[in-house]
Coordinates of C-alpha atoms in Angstrom, one line a residue:
X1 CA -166.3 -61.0 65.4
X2 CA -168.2 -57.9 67.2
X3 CA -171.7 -58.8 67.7
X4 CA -174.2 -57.2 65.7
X5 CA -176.0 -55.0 67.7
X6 CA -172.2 -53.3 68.6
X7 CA -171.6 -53.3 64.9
X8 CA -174.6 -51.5 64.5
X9 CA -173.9 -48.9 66.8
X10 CA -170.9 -48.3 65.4
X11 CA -171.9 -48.1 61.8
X12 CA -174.2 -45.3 63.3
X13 CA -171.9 -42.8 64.3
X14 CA -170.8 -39.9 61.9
X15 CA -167.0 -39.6 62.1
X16 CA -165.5 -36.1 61.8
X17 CA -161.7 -35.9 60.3
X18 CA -158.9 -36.2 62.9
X19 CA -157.9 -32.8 64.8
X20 CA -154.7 -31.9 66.8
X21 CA -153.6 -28.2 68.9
X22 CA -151.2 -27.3 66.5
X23 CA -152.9 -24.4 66.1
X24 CA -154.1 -23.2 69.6
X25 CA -150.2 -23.6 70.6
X26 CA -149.1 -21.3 68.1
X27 CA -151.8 -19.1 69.3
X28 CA -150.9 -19.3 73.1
X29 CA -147.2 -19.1 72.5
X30 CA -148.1 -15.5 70.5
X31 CA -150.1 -14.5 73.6
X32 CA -147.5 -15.4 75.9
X33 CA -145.2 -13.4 73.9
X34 CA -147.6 -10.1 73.7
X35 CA -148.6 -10.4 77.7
X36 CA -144.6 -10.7 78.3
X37 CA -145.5 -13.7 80.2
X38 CA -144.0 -17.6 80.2
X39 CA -145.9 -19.9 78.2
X40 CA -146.7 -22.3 80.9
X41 CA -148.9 -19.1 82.5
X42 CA -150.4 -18.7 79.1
X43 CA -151.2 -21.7 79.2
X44 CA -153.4 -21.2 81.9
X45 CA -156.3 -18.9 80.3
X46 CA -154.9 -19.9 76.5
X47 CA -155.8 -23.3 76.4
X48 CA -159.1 -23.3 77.8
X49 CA -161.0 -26.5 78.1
X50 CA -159.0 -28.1 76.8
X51 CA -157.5 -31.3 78.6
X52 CA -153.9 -31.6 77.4
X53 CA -151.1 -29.5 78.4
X54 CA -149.0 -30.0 74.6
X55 CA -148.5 -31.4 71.6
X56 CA -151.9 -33.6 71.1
X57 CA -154.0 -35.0 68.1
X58 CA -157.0 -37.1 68.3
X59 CA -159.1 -39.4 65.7
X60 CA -162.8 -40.2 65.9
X61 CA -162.6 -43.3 67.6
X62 CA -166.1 -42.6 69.8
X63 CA -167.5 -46.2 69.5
X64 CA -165.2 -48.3 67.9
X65 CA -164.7 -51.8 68.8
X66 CA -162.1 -52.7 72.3
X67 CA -161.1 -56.2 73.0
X68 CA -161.2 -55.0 76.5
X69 CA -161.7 -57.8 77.8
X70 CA -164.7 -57.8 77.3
X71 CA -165.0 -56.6 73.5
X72 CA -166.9 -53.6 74.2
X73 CA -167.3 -49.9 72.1
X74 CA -165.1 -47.0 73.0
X75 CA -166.7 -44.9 75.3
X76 CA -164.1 -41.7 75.4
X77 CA -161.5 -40.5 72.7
X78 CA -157.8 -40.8 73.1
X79 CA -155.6 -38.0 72.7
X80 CA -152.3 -38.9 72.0
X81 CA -149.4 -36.8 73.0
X82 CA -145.8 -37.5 74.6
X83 CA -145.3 -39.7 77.6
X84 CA -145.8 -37.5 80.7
X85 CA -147.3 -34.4 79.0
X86 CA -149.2 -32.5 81.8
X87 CA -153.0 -33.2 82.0
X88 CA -155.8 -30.4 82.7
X89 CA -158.5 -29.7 84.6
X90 CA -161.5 -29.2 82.0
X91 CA -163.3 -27.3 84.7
X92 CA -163.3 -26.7 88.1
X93 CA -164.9 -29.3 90.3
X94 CA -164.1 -32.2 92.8
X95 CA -161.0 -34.5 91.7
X96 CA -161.1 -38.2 92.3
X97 CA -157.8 -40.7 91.6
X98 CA -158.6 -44.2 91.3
X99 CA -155.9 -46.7 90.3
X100 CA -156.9 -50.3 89.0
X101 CA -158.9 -52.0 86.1
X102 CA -158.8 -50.9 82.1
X103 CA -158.3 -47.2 82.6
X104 CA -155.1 -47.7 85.3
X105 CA -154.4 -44.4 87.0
X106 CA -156.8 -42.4 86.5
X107 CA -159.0 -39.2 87.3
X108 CA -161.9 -37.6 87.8
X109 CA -163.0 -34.4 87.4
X110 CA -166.8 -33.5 88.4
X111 CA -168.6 -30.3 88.2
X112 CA -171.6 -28.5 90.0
X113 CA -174.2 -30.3 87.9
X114 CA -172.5 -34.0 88.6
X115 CA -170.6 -33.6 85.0
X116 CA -167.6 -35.3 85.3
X117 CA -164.6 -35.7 83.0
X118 CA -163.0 -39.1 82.8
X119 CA -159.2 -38.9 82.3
X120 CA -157.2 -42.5 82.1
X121 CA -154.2 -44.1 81.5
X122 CA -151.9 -41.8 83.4
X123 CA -148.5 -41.6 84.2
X124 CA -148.2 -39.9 87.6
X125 CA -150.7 -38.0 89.8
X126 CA -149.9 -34.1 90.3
X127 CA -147.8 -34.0 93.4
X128 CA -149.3 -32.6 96.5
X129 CA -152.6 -33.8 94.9
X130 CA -155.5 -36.1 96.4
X131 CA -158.9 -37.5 95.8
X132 CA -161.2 -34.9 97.5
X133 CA -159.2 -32.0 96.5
X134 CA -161.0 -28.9 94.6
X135 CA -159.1 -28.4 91.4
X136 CA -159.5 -25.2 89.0
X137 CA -159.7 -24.8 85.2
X138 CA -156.9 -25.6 83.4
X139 CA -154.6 -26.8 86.8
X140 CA -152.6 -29.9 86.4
X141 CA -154.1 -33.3 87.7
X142 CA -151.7 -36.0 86.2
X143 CA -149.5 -36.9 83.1
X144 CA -150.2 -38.9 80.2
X145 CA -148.7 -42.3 80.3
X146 CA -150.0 -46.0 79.1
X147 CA -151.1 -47.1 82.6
X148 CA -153.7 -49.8 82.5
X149 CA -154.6 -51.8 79.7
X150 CA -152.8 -49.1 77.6
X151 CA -149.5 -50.9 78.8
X152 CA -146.5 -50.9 76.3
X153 CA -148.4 -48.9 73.2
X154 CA -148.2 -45.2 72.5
X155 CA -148.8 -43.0 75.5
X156 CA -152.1 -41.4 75.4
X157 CA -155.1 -39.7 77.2
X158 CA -158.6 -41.7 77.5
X159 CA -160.7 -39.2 77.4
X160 CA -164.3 -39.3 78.3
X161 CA -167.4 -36.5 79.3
X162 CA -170.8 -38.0 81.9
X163 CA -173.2 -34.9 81.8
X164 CA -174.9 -35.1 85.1
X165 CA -173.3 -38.1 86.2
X166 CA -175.0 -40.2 83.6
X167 CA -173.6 -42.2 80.2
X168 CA -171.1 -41.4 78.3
X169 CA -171.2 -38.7 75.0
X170 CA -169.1 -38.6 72.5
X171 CA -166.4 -36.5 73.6
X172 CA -164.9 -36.0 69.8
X173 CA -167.0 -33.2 69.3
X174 CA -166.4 -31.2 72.1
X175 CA -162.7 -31.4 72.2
X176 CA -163.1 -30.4 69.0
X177 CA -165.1 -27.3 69.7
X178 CA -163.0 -26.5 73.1
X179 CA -160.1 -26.0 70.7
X180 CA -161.8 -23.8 68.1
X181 CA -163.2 -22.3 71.0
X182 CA -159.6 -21.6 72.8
X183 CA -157.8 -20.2 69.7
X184 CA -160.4 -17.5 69.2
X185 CA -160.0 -16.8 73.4
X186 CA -155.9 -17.1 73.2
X187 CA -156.3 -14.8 70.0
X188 CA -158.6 -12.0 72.3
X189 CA -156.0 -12.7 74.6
X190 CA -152.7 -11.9 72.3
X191 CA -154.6 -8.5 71.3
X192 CA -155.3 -7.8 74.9
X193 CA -153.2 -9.4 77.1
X194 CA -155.2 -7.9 80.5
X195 CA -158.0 -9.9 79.8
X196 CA -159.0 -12.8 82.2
X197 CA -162.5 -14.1 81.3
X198 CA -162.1 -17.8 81.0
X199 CA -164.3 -19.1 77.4
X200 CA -167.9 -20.3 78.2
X201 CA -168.7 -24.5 79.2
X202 CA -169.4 -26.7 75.9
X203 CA -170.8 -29.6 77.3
X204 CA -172.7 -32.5 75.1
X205 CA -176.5 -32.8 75.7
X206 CA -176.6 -35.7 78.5
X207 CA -177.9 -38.9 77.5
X208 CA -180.1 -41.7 80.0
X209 CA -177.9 -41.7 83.4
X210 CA -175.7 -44.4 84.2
X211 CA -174.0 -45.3 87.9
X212 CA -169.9 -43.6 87.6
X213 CA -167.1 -45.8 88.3
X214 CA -166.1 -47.0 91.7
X215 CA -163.2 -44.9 93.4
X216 CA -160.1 -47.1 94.5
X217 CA -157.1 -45.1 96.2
X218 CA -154.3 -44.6 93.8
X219 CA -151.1 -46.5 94.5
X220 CA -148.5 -44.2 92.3
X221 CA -147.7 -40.5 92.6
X222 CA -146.2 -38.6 89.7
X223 CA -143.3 -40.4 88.1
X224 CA -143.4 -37.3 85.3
X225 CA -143.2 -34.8 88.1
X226 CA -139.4 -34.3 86.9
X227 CA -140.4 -32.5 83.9
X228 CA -141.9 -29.8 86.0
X229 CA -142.2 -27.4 88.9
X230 CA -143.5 -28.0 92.4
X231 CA -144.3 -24.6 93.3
X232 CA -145.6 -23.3 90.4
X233 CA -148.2 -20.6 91.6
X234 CA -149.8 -20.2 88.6
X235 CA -152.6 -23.1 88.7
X236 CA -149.3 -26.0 89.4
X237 CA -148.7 -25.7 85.9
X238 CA -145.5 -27.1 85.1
X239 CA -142.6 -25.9 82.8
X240 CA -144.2 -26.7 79.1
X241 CA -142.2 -24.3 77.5
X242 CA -139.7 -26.9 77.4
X243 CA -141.8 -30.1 76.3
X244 CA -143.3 -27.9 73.7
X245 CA -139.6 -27.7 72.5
X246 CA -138.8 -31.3 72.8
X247 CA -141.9 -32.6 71.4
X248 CA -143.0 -30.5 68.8
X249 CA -144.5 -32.3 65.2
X250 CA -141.7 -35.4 65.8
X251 CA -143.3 -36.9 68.4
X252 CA -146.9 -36.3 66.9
X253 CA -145.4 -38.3 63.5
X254 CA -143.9 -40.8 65.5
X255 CA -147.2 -41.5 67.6
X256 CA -149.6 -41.6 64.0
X257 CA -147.2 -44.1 62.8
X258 CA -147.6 -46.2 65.7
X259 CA -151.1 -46.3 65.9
X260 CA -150.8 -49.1 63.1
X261 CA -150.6 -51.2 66.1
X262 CA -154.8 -51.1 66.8
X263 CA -155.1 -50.3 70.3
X264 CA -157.0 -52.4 73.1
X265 CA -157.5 -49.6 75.4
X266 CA -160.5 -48.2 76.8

């Protein structure tokens, strides 16, 4: 039974229908093909913000109730894509692994202001990657897996947004907004393929500041590095072309059905 005051926060929230890249892929994969370029450098500038590297859809889930334990609210959104489908840096900042508690492997991605992106349940760590590193926009950090308490249901992204280092915002929104965002850049992009202005920071209005996580070293590097390159100039982005391919709408429709199975994630 979730206590009242959680139910009432959750009652409060205003859920928006679910959202996936379909779209923005389509338009990247037409801008790859106008620029005369692979996908996986289109990818680069084409996808934005945004924090998967493939096939993704995500529900409203901001706030709804986690066994944990403890039973707490969700504080991120998961984005559900294929096991070891590359993960993005939102922005460029300061990355940060830790490995341990509810999230597993996971990392952090913090910006000028003390934003930082929240990114959990990976698979692997980017190889030649390491807490303290300067990562840019759209380069590869990790791979979406189940670590954590995520163990042994569908493989996902726990995705959450601090502005200035403080509480949690509801990140369904701005994913949302990153990708509408992205397929008007990819299309500018497919038009005129010599353009390399990056699309403006979305970023939630912050809400009363609360401490960040504690770093722990990670213990596992990338066991999804094999469905990618390890000298990949372009950003380490890895070979998507190919787990575009593979995954495609199948592995989105097999995901949705398992999410029957509530999860007890993050």
């Amino acid at each position: 039974m979730l206590p009242p005051d959680l139910q009432a926060k959750m009652n409060a929230v205003h859920r928006t229908r679910p959202n996936d890249d379909t779209k923005l892929l389509e338009v990247v994969t037409a801008y790859a093909t106008s620029a005369h370029i692979p996908l996986e450098q289109a990818m680069v500038l084409g996808l934005g913000h945004f924090p998967v590297a493939g096939p993704a859809h995500w529900t409203h889930d901001w706030l709804l109730p986690r066994r944990g334990p403890p039973i707490h609210l969700h504080q991120g959104t998961d984005v559900w894509a294929a096991m070891g489908t590359p993960i993005r840096a939102p922005f460029a900042g300061r990355l940060r692994y830790e490995d341990g508690g509810l999230g597993g492997l996971a990392a952090y991605v913090t910006v000028a202001d003390g934003t930082y992106y929240y990114l959990a349940h990976m698979a692997g760590t980017a190889p030649g990657l390491a807490s303290g590193a300067h990562v840019t926009q759209g380069q590869i950090v990790g791979f979406v897996g189940d670590s954590g308490n995520a163990r042994g249901g569908p493989a996902h992204l726990h995705f959450e947004v601090h502005p200035h280092g403080g509480a949690a915002v509801d990140p369904k929104p701005i994913l949302d907004r990153w990708v509408d965002e992205a397929i008007v850049y990819a299309f500018a992009l497919a038009t005129n393929p010599t353009a390399t202005t990056a699309p403006e920071p979305v970023v939630a209005a912050p809400e009363p500041v609360s401490p960040p996580r504690t770093a722990t070293a990670p213990r596992r590097t990338a066991r999804a590095a094999s469905i990618g390159s390890r000298g990949n100039a372009a950003g380490q982005i890895f070979v998507i072309g190919s787990l575009l391919a593979l995954c495609g709408g199948r592995v989105i429709r097999r995901t949705r059905a398992k999410l029957a199975r509530a999860p007890d994630d993050e």
